[in-house]
Amino acid sequence: MALIPQSIAQTIIDPFAYADGDRVDEAFRWLRVEAPLAQAQPEGFDPFWVVTRHADIQAVERQNELFHNGDRSTVLTTIEGDRQVRAMMGGSPHLVRSLVQMDNPDHRAYRMLTQGAFAPQSLRRLEARIREIARGFVDRMCDMGGRCDFARDVAFLYPLHVIMELIGVPESDEGRMLKLTQELFGSADPDLNRSGARVADEKEGVDTIQSVVIDFMTYFNAMTEDRRANPREDLASLIANGSIEGQPLGHLEAMGYYIIAATAGHDTTSSTTAGALWALAERPELWKRLQADPSLVGGLIEESIRWVTPVKHFMRTATEDTELAGRNIAKGDWLMLSYPSGNRDEAVFDAPFEFRPDRSPNRHVAFGYGAHVCLGQHLARMEMRILWEELLQRVATIELDGEPRRMAAAFVCGPKAVPIRFTLH
């Protein structure tokens, strides 16, 4: 069995390596060449296979019966962290049970509940409203005197406002939702987590995440009661009054639906948008090209999704003995699908470490692949397209105005600060 060197294994699980960016990219580059499918055994973790190549990630994702989401934790966790969660959850490895943690038949049934709301034909009805929201944020940016933190002032807030309006969360609660999202995904980052310090031990980390999840559930429990009494045209009403095979959604499943919509429904789009502007501020010639040829915006969106890859991994569990890329995978083995590595795979992407808005084709795996492909991908693309269209019309030039910074997180990670200077047309 091929074992990954401990230094590499430690790097790919280190939240602060993802904050660095280059350090984790180098680790995955080494793995793609030297050990594209091998086992990591970092201290305190069960062994897991690290799937680094684009083709192997797709092979796992297309075989949903062979590689399950829900049998073990869907996010990399320590042995002690897993023990704590199972003790809290009556044996389940999941604090939250959303679409991400489900396998068929549950996954198919629960996904169908809201799939229509996120289909392109449904989203077209929202375009005018989304453009109005985007224009409002661009107006606000233009009033900032030529300097802002694009991540905090625009990228975090615009997709947040869109998804909260779709869910039915009032604008006055959006700050609370953003804070809870950052505390959940940024639980290892002292700037974002609840303690304001590095997490001291496993128990503190799990307890902190649990407290965030409880806060989400408390909020959405009250919303469920309201929407059952007073249904509206929003996602909250769909979830609160939805049924699976004639039965109301289970409590954990309903809460999981709300939480994934209220977190992943904006955070990944925010990260992609902030990361794209960071890349463009470092490459002013690309900003000029986009202004001269707005037809490149579609390519910019796909390249920025590939470039940032906000979701760094999901875990899968083999349901039987099998073979993958010439390796024998045993029933019960745990596999880490490394999306940033797949999106830098030299076998698929020419010059993968170059930011190229005209890259074509761009077969990135940032939204996942197969049955579990991101439910909100069409909304995310629409939000980004509209924002870029508005920005390119109004903003003449951009450049960095300080050092951008990424959050420290090994699961979902993106920029937390992108200070810029800009001029207007």
mmCIF file with all atom_site columns, N, CA, C and O in Angstrom, residues 361-401:
data_model
loop_
_atom_site.group_PDB
_atom_site.id
_atom_site.type_symbol
_atom_site.label_atom_id
_atom_site.label_alt_id
_atom_site.label_comp_id
_atom_site.label_asym_id
_atom_site.label_entity_id
_atom_site.label_seq_id
_atom_site.pdbx_PDB_ins_code
_atom_site.Cartn_x
_atom_site.Cartn_y
_atom_site.Cartn_z
_atom_site.occupancy
_atom_site.B_iso_or_equiv
_atom_site.pdbx_formal_charge
_atom_site.auth_seq_id
_atom_site.auth_comp_id
_atom_site.auth_asym_id
_atom_site.auth_atom_id
_atom_site.pdbx_PDB_model_num
ATOM 1   N N  . PRO A 1 361 ? -11.951 24.096 -23.360 1.00 0.00 ? 361 PRO A N  1
ATOM 2   C CA . PRO A 1 361 ? -13.034 23.914 -22.388 1.00 0.00 ? 361 PRO A CA 1
ATOM 3   C C  . PRO A 1 361 ? -12.514 24.081 -20.960 1.00 0.00 ? 361 PRO A C  1
ATOM 4   O O  . PRO A 1 361 ? -11.300 24.074 -20.731 1.00 0.00 ? 361 PRO A O  1
ATOM 5   N N  . ASN A 1 362 ? -13.436 24.208 -20.016 1.00 0.00 ? 362 ASN A N  1
ATOM 6   C CA . ASN A 1 362 ? -13.055 24.347 -18.599 1.00 0.00 ? 362 ASN A CA 1
ATOM 7   C C  . ASN A 1 362 ? -13.890 23.347 -17.801 1.00 0.00 ? 362 ASN A C  1
ATOM 8   O O  . ASN A 1 362 ? -14.950 23.675 -17.279 1.00 0.00 ? 362 ASN A O  1
ATOM 9   N N  . ARG A 1 363 ? -13.401 22.131 -17.731 1.00 0.00 ? 363 ARG A N  1
ATOM 10  C CA . ARG A 1 363 ? -14.167 21.036 -17.110 1.00 0.00 ? 363 ARG A CA 1
ATOM 11  C C  . ARG A 1 363 ? -13.830 20.905 -15.628 1.00 0.00 ? 363 ARG A C  1
ATOM 12  O O  . ARG A 1 363 ? -13.465 19.833 -15.153 1.00 0.00 ? 363 ARG A O  1
ATOM 13  N N  . HIS A 1 364 ? -13.960 22.005 -14.908 1.00 0.00 ? 364 HIS A N  1
ATOM 14  C CA . HIS A 1 364 ? -13.617 21.966 -13.482 1.00 0.00 ? 364 HIS A CA 1
ATOM 15  C C  . HIS A 1 364 ? -14.599 21.082 -12.707 1.00 0.00 ? 364 HIS A C  1
ATOM 16  O O  . HIS A 1 364 ? -15.710 20.806 -13.171 1.00 0.00 ? 364 HIS A O  1
ATOM 17  N N  . VAL A 1 365 ? -14.163 20.664 -11.529 1.00 0.00 ? 365 VAL A N  1
ATOM 18  C CA . VAL A 1 365 ? -15.010 19.827 -10.661 1.00 0.00 ? 365 VAL A CA 1
ATOM 19  C C  . VAL A 1 365 ? -15.383 20.558 -9.376  1.00 0.00 ? 365 VAL A C  1
ATOM 20  O O  . VAL A 1 365 ? -15.720 19.939 -8.377  1.00 0.00 ? 365 VAL A O  1
ATOM 21  N N  . ALA A 1 366 ? -15.349 21.890 -9.413  1.00 0.00 ? 366 ALA A N  1
ATOM 22  C CA . ALA A 1 366 ? -15.607 22.665 -8.193  1.00 0.00 ? 366 ALA A CA 1
ATOM 23  C C  . ALA A 1 366 ? -17.040 22.527 -7.696  1.00 0.00 ? 366 ALA A C  1
ATOM 24  O O  . ALA A 1 366 ? -17.303 22.712 -6.507  1.00 0.00 ? 366 ALA A O  1
ATOM 25  N N  . PHE A 1 367 ? -17.995 22.233 -8.594  1.00 0.00 ? 367 PHE A N  1
ATOM 26  C CA . PHE A 1 367 ? -19.383 22.029 -8.181  1.00 0.00 ? 367 PHE A CA 1
ATOM 27  C C  . PHE A 1 367 ? -19.677 20.563 -7.884  1.00 0.00 ? 367 PHE A C  1
ATOM 28  O O  . PHE A 1 367 ? -20.835 20.194 -7.672  1.00 0.00 ? 367 PHE A O  1
ATOM 29  N N  . GLY A 1 368 ? -18.630 19.731 -7.861  1.00 0.00 ? 368 GLY A N  1
ATOM 30  C CA . GLY A 1 368 ? -18.874 18.298 -7.763  1.00 0.00 ? 368 GLY A CA 1
ATOM 31  C C  . GLY A 1 368 ? -19.232 17.747 -9.130  1.00 0.00 ? 368 GLY A C  1
ATOM 32  O O  . GLY A 1 368 ? -19.083 18.411 -10.168 1.00 0.00 ? 368 GLY A O  1
ATOM 33  N N  . TYR A 1 369 ? -19.745 16.522 -9.125  1.00 0.00 ? 369 TYR A N  1
ATOM 34  C CA . TYR A 1 369 ? -19.988 15.832 -10.390 1.00 0.00 ? 369 TYR A CA 1
ATOM 35  C C  . TYR A 1 369 ? -21.023 14.749 -10.126 1.00 0.00 ? 369 TYR A C  1
ATOM 36  O O  . TYR A 1 369 ? -21.091 14.196 -9.038  1.00 0.00 ? 369 TYR A O  1
ATOM 37  N N  . GLY A 1 370 ? -21.847 14.474 -11.128 1.00 0.00 ? 370 GLY A N  1
ATOM 38  C CA . GLY A 1 370 ? -22.814 13.383 -10.967 1.00 0.00 ? 370 GLY A CA 1
ATOM 39  C C  . GLY A 1 370 ? -24.020 13.796 -10.145 1.00 0.00 ? 370 GLY A C  1
ATOM 40  O O  . GLY A 1 370 ? -24.424 14.961 -10.115 1.00 0.00 ? 370 GLY A O  1
ATOM 41  N N  . ALA A 1 371 ? -24.597 12.828 -9.443  1.00 0.00 ? 371 ALA A N  1
ATOM 42  C CA . ALA A 1 371 ? -25.868 13.041 -8.735  1.00 0.00 ? 371 ALA A CA 1
ATOM 43  C C  . ALA A 1 371 ? -25.762 14.112 -7.657  1.00 0.00 ? 371 ALA A C  1
ATOM 44  O O  . ALA A 1 371 ? -26.745 14.791 -7.342  1.00 0.00 ? 371 ALA A O  1
ATOM 45  N N  . HIS A 1 372 ? -24.574 14.278 -7.079  1.00 0.00 ? 372 HIS A N  1
ATOM 46  C CA . HIS A 1 372 ? -24.400 15.245 -5.988  1.00 0.00 ? 372 HIS A CA 1
ATOM 47  C C  . HIS A 1 372 ? -23.889 16.600 -6.474  1.00 0.00 ? 372 HIS A C  1
ATOM 48  O O  . HIS A 1 372 ? -23.460 17.416 -5.654  1.00 0.00 ? 372 HIS A O  1
ATOM 49  N N  . VAL A 1 373 ? -23.935 16.842 -7.775  1.00 0.00 ? 373 VAL A N  1
ATOM 50  C CA . VAL A 1 373 ? -23.485 18.143 -8.274  1.00 0.00 ? 373 VAL A CA 1
ATOM 51  C C  . VAL A 1 373 ? -24.279 19.249 -7.580  1.00 0.00 ? 373 VAL A C  1
ATOM 52  O O  . VAL A 1 373 ? -25.451 19.087 -7.230  1.00 0.00 ? 373 VAL A O  1
ATOM 53  N N  . CYS A 1 374 ? -23.630 20.375 -7.349  1.00 0.00 ? 374 CYS A N  1
ATOM 54  C CA . CYS A 1 374 ? -24.202 21.467 -6.551  1.00 0.00 ? 374 CYS A CA 1
ATOM 55  C C  . CYS A 1 374 ? -25.585 21.879 -7.053  1.00 0.00 ? 374 CYS A C  1
ATOM 56  O O  . CYS A 1 374 ? -25.756 22.239 -8.223  1.00 0.00 ? 374 CYS A O  1
ATOM 57  N N  . LEU A 1 375 ? -26.567 21.853 -6.157  1.00 0.00 ? 375 LEU A N  1
ATOM 58  C CA . LEU A 1 375 ? -27.946 22.208 -6.502  1.00 0.00 ? 375 LEU A CA 1
ATOM 59  C C  . LEU A 1 375 ? -28.061 23.671 -6.916  1.00 0.00 ? 375 LEU A C  1
ATOM 60  O O  . LEU A 1 375 ? -28.869 24.028 -7.768  1.00 0.00 ? 375 LEU A O  1
ATOM 61  N N  . GLY A 1 376 ? -27.235 24.547 -6.325  1.00 0.00 ? 376 GLY A N  1
ATOM 62  C CA . GLY A 1 376 ? -27.343 25.973 -6.574  1.00 0.00 ? 376 GLY A CA 1
ATOM 63  C C  . GLY A 1 376 ? -26.418 26.507 -7.644  1.00 0.00 ? 376 GLY A C  1
ATOM 64  O O  . GLY A 1 376 ? -26.241 27.720 -7.767  1.00 0.00 ? 376 GLY A O  1
ATOM 65  N N  . GLN A 1 377 ? -25.848 25.616 -8.485  1.00 0.00 ? 377 GLN A N  1
ATOM 66  C CA . GLN A 1 377 ? -24.829 26.066 -9.442  1.00 0.00 ? 377 GLN A CA 1
ATOM 67  C C  . GLN A 1 377 ? -25.378 27.094 -10.436 1.00 0.00 ? 377 GLN A C  1
ATOM 68  O O  . GLN A 1 377 ? -24.677 28.047 -10.803 1.00 0.00 ? 377 GLN A O  1
ATOM 69  N N  . HIS A 1 378 ? -26.610 26.948 -10.884 1.00 0.00 ? 378 HIS A N  1
ATOM 70  C CA . HIS A 1 378 ? -27.155 27.883 -11.878 1.00 0.00 ? 378 HIS A CA 1
ATOM 71  C C  . HIS A 1 378 ? -27.413 29.256 -11.253 1.00 0.00 ? 378 HIS A C  1
ATOM 72  O O  . HIS A 1 378 ? -27.183 30.290 -11.892 1.00 0.00 ? 378 HIS A O  1
ATOM 73  N N  . LEU A 1 379 ? -27.861 29.260 -9.997  1.00 0.00 ? 379 LEU A N  1
ATOM 74  C CA . LEU A 1 379 ? -28.045 30.530 -9.291  1.00 0.00 ? 379 LEU A CA 1
ATOM 75  C C  . LEU A 1 379 ? -26.699 31.221 -9.099  1.00 0.00 ? 379 LEU A C  1
ATOM 76  O O  . LEU A 1 379 ? -26.569 32.430 -9.318  1.00 0.00 ? 379 LEU A O  1
ATOM 77  N N  . ALA A 1 380 ? -25.681 30.467 -8.706  1.00 0.00 ? 380 ALA A N  1
ATOM 78  C CA . ALA A 1 380 ? -24.352 31.046 -8.484  1.00 0.00 ? 380 ALA A CA 1
ATOM 79  C C  . ALA A 1 380 ? -23.824 31.687 -9.758  1.00 0.00 ? 380 ALA A C  1
ATOM 80  O O  . ALA A 1 380 ? -23.308 32.817 -9.745  1.00 0.00 ? 380 ALA A O  1
ATOM 81  N N  . ARG A 1 381 ? -23.957 30.977 -10.877 1.00 0.00 ? 381 ARG A N  1
ATOM 82  C CA . ARG A 1 381 ? -23.472 31.524 -12.147 1.00 0.00 ? 381 ARG A CA 1
ATOM 83  C C  . ARG A 1 381 ? -24.232 32.802 -12.520 1.00 0.00 ? 381 ARG A C  1
ATOM 84  O O  . ARG A 1 381 ? -23.642 33.772 -13.004 1.00 0.00 ? 381 ARG A O  1
ATOM 85  N N  . MET A 1 382 ? -25.540 32.796 -12.311 1.00 0.00 ? 382 MET A N  1
ATOM 86  C CA . MET A 1 382 ? -26.342 33.976 -12.646 1.00 0.00 ? 382 MET A CA 1
ATOM 87  C C  . MET A 1 382 ? -25.932 35.167 -11.787 1.00 0.00 ? 382 MET A C  1
ATOM 88  O O  . MET A 1 382 ? -25.757 36.284 -12.290 1.00 0.00 ? 382 MET A O  1
ATOM 89  N N  . GLU A 1 383 ? -25.761 34.942 -10.480 1.00 0.00 ? 383 GLU A N  1
ATOM 90  C CA . GLU A 1 383 ? -25.362 36.030 -9.584  1.00 0.00 ? 383 GLU A CA 1
ATOM 91  C C  . GLU A 1 383 ? -24.033 36.630 -10.019 1.00 0.00 ? 383 GLU A C  1
ATOM 92  O O  . GLU A 1 383 ? -23.874 37.858 -10.053 1.00 0.00 ? 383 GLU A O  1
ATOM 93  N N  . MET A 1 384 ? -23.083 35.761 -10.336 1.00 0.00 ? 384 MET A N  1
ATOM 94  C CA . MET A 1 384 ? -21.764 36.257 -10.726 1.00 0.00 ? 384 MET A CA 1
ATOM 95  C C  . MET A 1 384 ? -21.821 36.986 -12.066 1.00 0.00 ? 384 MET A C  1
ATOM 96  O O  . MET A 1 384 ? -21.223 38.051 -12.219 1.00 0.00 ? 384 MET A O  1
ATOM 97  N N  . ARG A 1 385 ? -22.544 36.431 -13.023 1.00 0.00 ? 385 ARG A N  1
ATOM 98  C CA . ARG A 1 385 ? -22.644 37.093 -14.327 1.00 0.00 ? 385 ARG A CA 1
ATOM 99  C C  . ARG A 1 385 ? -23.214 38.503 -14.183 1.00 0.00 ? 385 ARG A C  1
ATOM 100 O O  . ARG A 1 385 ? -22.667 39.476 -14.736 1.00 0.00 ? 385 ARG A O  1
ATOM 101 N N  . ILE A 1 386 ? -24.276 38.625 -13.443 1.00 0.00 ? 386 ILE A N  1
ATOM 102 C CA . ILE A 1 386 ? -24.921 39.932 -13.299 1.00 0.00 ? 386 ILE A CA 1
ATOM 103 C C  . ILE A 1 386 ? -23.993 40.919 -12.592 1.00 0.00 ? 386 ILE A C  1
ATOM 104 O O  . ILE A 1 386 ? -23.870 42.079 -12.999 1.00 0.00 ? 386 ILE A O  1
ATOM 105 N N  . LEU A 1 387 ? -23.311 40.464 -11.535 1.00 0.00 ? 387 LEU A N  1
ATOM 106 C CA . LEU A 1 387 ? -22.414 41.371 -10.817 1.00 0.00 ? 387 LEU A CA 1
ATOM 107 C C  . LEU A 1 387 ? -21.279 41.850 -11.716 1.00 0.00 ? 387 LEU A C  1
ATOM 108 O O  . LEU A 1 387 ? -20.951 43.042 -11.734 1.00 0.00 ? 387 LEU A O  1
ATOM 109 N N  . TRP A 1 388 ? -20.677 40.926 -12.484 1.00 0.00 ? 388 TRP A N  1
ATOM 110 C CA . TRP A 1 388 ? -19.577 41.340 -13.367 1.00 0.00 ? 388 TRP A CA 1
ATOM 111 C C  . TRP A 1 388 ? -20.068 42.297 -14.439 1.00 0.00 ? 388 TRP A C  1
ATOM 112 O O  . TRP A 1 388 ? -19.377 43.263 -14.795 1.00 0.00 ? 388 TRP A O  1
ATOM 113 N N  . GLU A 1 389 ? -21.252 42.056 -14.975 1.00 0.00 ? 389 GLU A N  1
ATOM 114 C CA . GLU A 1 389 ? -21.792 42.974 -15.981 1.00 0.00 ? 389 GLU A CA 1
ATOM 115 C C  . GLU A 1 389 ? -21.933 44.385 -15.412 1.00 0.00 ? 389 GLU A C  1
ATOM 116 O O  . GLU A 1 389 ? -21.598 45.372 -16.069 1.00 0.00 ? 389 GLU A O  1
ATOM 117 N N  . GLU A 1 390 ? -22.410 44.473 -14.179 1.00 0.00 ? 390 GLU A N  1
ATOM 118 C CA . GLU A 1 390 ? -22.589 45.781 -13.552 1.00 0.00 ? 390 GLU A CA 1
ATOM 119 C C  . GLU A 1 390 ? -21.247 46.433 -13.209 1.00 0.00 ? 390 GLU A C  1
ATOM 120 O O  . GLU A 1 390 ? -21.049 47.626 -13.431 1.00 0.00 ? 390 GLU A O  1
ATOM 121 N N  . LEU A 1 391 ? -20.314 45.652 -12.675 1.00 0.00 ? 391 LEU A N  1
ATOM 122 C CA . LEU A 1 391 ? -19.014 46.195 -12.288 1.00 0.00 ? 391 LEU A CA 1
ATOM 123 C C  . LEU A 1 391 ? -18.224 46.686 -13.503 1.00 0.00 ? 391 LEU A C  1
ATOM 124 O O  . LEU A 1 391 ? -17.614 47.761 -13.465 1.00 0.00 ? 391 LEU A O  1
ATOM 125 N N  . LEU A 1 392 ? -18.217 45.901 -14.562 1.00 0.00 ? 392 LEU A N  1
ATOM 126 C CA . LEU A 1 392 ? -17.418 46.257 -15.732 1.00 0.00 ? 392 LEU A CA 1
ATOM 127 C C  . LEU A 1 392 ? -17.918 47.539 -16.400 1.00 0.00 ? 392 LEU A C  1
ATOM 128 O O  . LEU A 1 392 ? -17.135 48.273 -17.015 1.00 0.00 ? 392 LEU A O  1
ATOM 129 N N  . GLN A 1 393 ? -19.203 47.831 -16.262 1.00 0.00 ? 393 GLN A N  1
ATOM 130 C CA . GLN A 1 393 ? -19.738 49.074 -16.813 1.00 0.00 ? 393 GLN A CA 1
ATOM 131 C C  . GLN A 1 393 ? -19.336 50.295 -15.994 1.00 0.00 ? 393 GLN A C  1
ATOM 132 O O  . GLN A 1 393 ? -19.226 51.393 -16.516 1.00 0.00 ? 393 GLN A O  1
ATOM 133 N N  . ARG A 1 394 ? -19.136 50.100 -14.693 1.00 0.00 ? 394 ARG A N  1
ATOM 134 C CA . ARG A 1 394 ? -18.972 51.243 -13.790 1.00 0.00 ? 394 ARG A CA 1
ATOM 135 C C  . ARG A 1 394 ? -17.531 51.475 -13.358 1.00 0.00 ? 394 ARG A C  1
ATOM 136 O O  . ARG A 1 394 ? -17.122 52.612 -13.098 1.00 0.00 ? 394 ARG A O  1
ATOM 137 N N  . VAL A 1 395 ? -16.760 50.416 -13.223 1.00 0.00 ? 395 VAL A N  1
ATOM 138 C CA . VAL A 1 395 ? -15.410 50.513 -12.650 1.00 0.00 ? 395 VAL A CA 1
ATOM 139 C C  . VAL A 1 395 ? -14.378 50.494 -13.773 1.00 0.00 ? 395 VAL A C  1
ATOM 140 O O  . VAL A 1 395 ? -14.302 49.533 -14.545 1.00 0.00 ? 395 VAL A O  1
ATOM 141 N N  . ALA A 1 396 ? -13.596 51.543 -13.865 1.00 0.00 ? 396 ALA A N  1
ATOM 142 C CA . ALA A 1 396 ? -12.620 51.667 -14.960 1.00 0.00 ? 396 ALA A CA 1
ATOM 143 C C  . ALA A 1 396 ? -11.359 50.858 -14.691 1.00 0.00 ? 396 ALA A C  1
ATOM 144 O O  . ALA A 1 396 ? -10.864 50.145 -15.568 1.00 0.00 ? 396 ALA A O  1
ATOM 145 N N  . THR A 1 397 ? -10.800 50.992 -13.478 1.00 0.00 ? 397 THR A N  1
ATOM 146 C CA . THR A 1 397 ? -9.555  50.290 -13.136 1.00 0.00 ? 397 THR A CA 1
ATOM 147 C C  . THR A 1 397 ? -9.631  49.764 -11.711 1.00 0.00 ? 397 THR A C  1
ATOM 148 O O  . THR A 1 397 ? -10.339 50.324 -10.863 1.00 0.00 ? 397 THR A O  1
ATOM 149 N N  . ILE A 1 398 ? -8.886  48.696 -11.454 1.00 0.00 ? 398 ILE A N  1
ATOM 150 C CA . ILE A 1 398 ? -8.768  48.140 -10.097 1.00 0.00 ? 398 ILE A CA 1
ATOM 151 C C  . ILE A 1 398 ? -7.324  47.755 -9.846  1.00 0.00 ? 398 ILE A C  1
ATOM 152 O O  . ILE A 1 398 ? -6.598  47.366 -10.762 1.00 0.00 ? 398 ILE A O  1
ATOM 153 N N  . GLU A 1 399 ? -6.909  47.868 -8.597  1.00 0.00 ? 399 GLU A N  1
ATOM 154 C CA . GLU A 1 399 ? -5.608  47.359 -8.171  1.00 0.00 ? 399 GLU A CA 1
ATOM 155 C C  . GLU A 1 399 ? -5.685  47.026 -6.689  1.00 0.00 ? 399 GLU A C  1
ATOM 156 O O  . GLU A 1 399 ? -6.552  47.537 -5.967  1.00 0.00 ? 399 GLU A O  1
ATOM 157 N N  . LEU A 1 400 ? -4.797  46.174 -6.236  1.00 0.00 ? 400 LEU A N  1
ATOM 158 C CA . LEU A 1 400 ? -4.768  45.828 -4.820  1.00 0.00 ? 400 LEU A CA 1
ATOM 159 C C  . LEU A 1 400 ? -4.320  47.022 -3.989  1.00 0.00 ? 400 LEU A C  1
ATOM 160 O O  . LEU A 1 400 ? -3.486  47.822 -4.418  1.00 0.00 ? 400 LEU A O  1
ATOM 161 N N  . ASP A 1 401 ? -4.863  47.108 -2.793  1.00 0.00 ? 401 ASP A N  1
ATOM 162 C CA . ASP A 1 401 ? -4.567  48.211 -1.872  1.00 0.00 ? 401 ASP A CA 1
ATOM 163 C C  . ASP A 1 401 ? -4.158  47.632 -0.520  1.00 0.00 ? 401 ASP A C  1
ATOM 164 O O  . ASP A 1 401 ? -4.656  48.021 0.522   1.00 0.00 ? 401 ASP A O  1
#
